[in-house]
mmCIF file of C-alpha atoms in Angstrom:
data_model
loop_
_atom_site.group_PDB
_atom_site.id
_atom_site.type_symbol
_atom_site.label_atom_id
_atom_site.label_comp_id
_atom_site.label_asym_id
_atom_site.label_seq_id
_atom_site.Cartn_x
_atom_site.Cartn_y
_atom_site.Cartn_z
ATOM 1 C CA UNK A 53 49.897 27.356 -9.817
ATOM 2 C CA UNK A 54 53.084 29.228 -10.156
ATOM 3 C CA UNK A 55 53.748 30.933 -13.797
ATOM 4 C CA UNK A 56 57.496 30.440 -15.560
ATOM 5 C CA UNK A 57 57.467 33.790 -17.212
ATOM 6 C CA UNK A 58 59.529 34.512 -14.175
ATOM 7 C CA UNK A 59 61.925 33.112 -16.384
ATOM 8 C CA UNK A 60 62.290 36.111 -18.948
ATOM 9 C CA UNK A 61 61.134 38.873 -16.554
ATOM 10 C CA UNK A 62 63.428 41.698 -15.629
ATOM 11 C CA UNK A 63 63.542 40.034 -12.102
ATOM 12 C CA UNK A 64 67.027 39.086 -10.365
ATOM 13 C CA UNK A 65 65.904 35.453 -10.706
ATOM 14 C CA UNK A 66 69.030 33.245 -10.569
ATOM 15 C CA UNK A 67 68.169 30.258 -9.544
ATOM 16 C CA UNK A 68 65.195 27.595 -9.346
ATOM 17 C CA UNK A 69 64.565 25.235 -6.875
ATOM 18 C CA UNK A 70 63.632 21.564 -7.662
ATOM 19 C CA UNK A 71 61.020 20.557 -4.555
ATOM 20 C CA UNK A 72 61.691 17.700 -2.601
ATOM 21 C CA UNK A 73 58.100 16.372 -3.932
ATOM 22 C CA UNK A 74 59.992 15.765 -7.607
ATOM 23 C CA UNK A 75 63.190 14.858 -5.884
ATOM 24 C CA UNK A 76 62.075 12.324 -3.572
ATOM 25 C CA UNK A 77 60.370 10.439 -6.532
ATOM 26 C CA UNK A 78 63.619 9.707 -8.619
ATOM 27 C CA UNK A 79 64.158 6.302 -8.691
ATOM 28 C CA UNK A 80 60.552 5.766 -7.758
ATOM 29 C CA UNK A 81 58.949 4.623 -10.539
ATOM 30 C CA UNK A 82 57.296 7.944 -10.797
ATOM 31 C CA UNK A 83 58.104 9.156 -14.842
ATOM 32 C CA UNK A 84 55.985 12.274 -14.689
ATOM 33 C CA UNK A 85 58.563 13.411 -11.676
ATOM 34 C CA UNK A 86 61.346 12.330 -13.115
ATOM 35 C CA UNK A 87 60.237 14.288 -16.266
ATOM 36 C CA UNK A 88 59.693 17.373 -14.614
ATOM 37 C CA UNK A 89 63.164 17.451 -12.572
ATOM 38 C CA UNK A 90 64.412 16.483 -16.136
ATOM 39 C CA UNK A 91 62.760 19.449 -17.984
ATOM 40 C CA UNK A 92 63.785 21.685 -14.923
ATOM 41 C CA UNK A 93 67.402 21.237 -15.139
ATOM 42 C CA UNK A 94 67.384 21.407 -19.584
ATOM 43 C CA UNK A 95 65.638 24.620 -18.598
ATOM 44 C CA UNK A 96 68.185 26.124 -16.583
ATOM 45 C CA UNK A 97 70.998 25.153 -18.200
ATOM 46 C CA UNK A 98 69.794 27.028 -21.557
ATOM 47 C CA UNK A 99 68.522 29.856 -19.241
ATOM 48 C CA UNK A 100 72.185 29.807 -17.417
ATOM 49 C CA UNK A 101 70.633 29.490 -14.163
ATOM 50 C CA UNK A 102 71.655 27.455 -11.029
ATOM 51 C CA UNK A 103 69.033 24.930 -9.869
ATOM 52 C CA UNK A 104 68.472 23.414 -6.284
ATOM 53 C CA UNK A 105 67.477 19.760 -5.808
ATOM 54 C CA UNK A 106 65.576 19.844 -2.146
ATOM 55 C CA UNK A 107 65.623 16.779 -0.195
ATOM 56 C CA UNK A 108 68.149 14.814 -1.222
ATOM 57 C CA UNK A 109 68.214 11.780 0.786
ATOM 58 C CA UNK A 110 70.027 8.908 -1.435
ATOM 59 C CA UNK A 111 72.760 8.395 -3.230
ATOM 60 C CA UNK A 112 70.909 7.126 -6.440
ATOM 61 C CA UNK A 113 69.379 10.722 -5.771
ATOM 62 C CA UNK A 114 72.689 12.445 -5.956
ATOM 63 C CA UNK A 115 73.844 10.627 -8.598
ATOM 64 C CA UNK A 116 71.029 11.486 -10.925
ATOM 65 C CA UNK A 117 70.498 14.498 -10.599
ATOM 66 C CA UNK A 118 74.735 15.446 -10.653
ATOM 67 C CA UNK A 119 74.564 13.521 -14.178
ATOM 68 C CA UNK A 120 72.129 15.685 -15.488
ATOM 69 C CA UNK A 121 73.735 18.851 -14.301
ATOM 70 C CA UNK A 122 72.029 19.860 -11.125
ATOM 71 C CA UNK A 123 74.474 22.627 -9.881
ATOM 72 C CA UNK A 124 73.369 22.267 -6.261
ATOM 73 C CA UNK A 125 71.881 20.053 -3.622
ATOM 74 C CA UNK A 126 70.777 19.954 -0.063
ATOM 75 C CA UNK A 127 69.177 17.308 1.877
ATOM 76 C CA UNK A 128 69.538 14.432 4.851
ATOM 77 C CA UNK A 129 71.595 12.820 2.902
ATOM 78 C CA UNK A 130 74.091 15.187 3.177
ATOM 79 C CA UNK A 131 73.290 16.315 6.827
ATOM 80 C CA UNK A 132 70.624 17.008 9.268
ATOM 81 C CA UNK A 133 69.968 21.013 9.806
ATOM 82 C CA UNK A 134 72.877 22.169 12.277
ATOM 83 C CA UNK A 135 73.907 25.260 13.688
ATOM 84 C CA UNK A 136 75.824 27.608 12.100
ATOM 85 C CA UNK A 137 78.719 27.079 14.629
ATOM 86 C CA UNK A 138 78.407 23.313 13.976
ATOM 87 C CA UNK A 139 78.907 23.541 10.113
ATOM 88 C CA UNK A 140 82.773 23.226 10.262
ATOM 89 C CA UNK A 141 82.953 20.638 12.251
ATOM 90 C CA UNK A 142 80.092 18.829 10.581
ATOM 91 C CA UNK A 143 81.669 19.145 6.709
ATOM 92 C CA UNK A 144 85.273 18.241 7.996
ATOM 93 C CA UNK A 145 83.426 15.040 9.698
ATOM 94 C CA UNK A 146 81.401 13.471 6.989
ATOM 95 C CA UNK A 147 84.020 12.763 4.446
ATOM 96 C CA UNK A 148 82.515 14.494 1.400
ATOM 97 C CA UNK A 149 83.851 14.258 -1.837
ATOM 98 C CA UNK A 150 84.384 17.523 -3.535
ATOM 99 C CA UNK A 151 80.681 17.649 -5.247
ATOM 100 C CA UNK A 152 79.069 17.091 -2.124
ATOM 101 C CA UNK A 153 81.412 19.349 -0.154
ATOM 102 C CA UNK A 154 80.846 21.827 -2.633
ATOM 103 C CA UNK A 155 76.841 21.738 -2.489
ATOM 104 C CA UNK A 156 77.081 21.766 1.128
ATOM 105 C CA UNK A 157 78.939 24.760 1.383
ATOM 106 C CA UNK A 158 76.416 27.022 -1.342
ATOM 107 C CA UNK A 159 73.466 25.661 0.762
ATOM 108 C CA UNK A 160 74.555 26.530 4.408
#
């Protein structure tokens, strides 16, 4: 079990990442996921941190978690791992709009 006094510790903690174990539940029927990405990202914001949803793989996903202020994503749905020399090529062929374009440039 990980602690959240990380939170107000001197550490250069900028960011926290959602796991793709709460993400992958959203739209799952799952409430006590969905309640814990919830509290994650009301956390952050007051805390002015970023926040990284892991896994994305659906829209619905995407959707959700961009309405509730999730400043960054990664996940399948937005590509499969490529190399670095492929990431050009790969962003200018998938059509992105800007928020996914955006998130796929902070997480690669």
């Amino acid at each position: 079990m990980t602690s959240i006094r990380f939170a107000t510790e001197p550490f250069p903690v900028d960011a926290i990442k959602i796991d793709k174990s709460f993400v992958s539940q959203i739209g799952e029927n799952d409430p006590k996921a969905t309640a814990v990405v919830d509290a994650v990202l009301q956390m952050a914001k007051r805390l002015n941190m970023e926040t990284i949803a892991e896994g994305v793989e659906t829209s619905d996903q995407a959707r959700y978690l961009r309405a509730r202020g999730c400043t960054t994503a990664q996940g399948y749905l937005f590509s499969r791992a490529v190399p670095s020399s492929e990431v050009g090529t790969t962003i200018s062929s998938k059509g992105y709009d800007e928020w996914q374009l955006e998130h796929t440039k902070q997480t690669t």
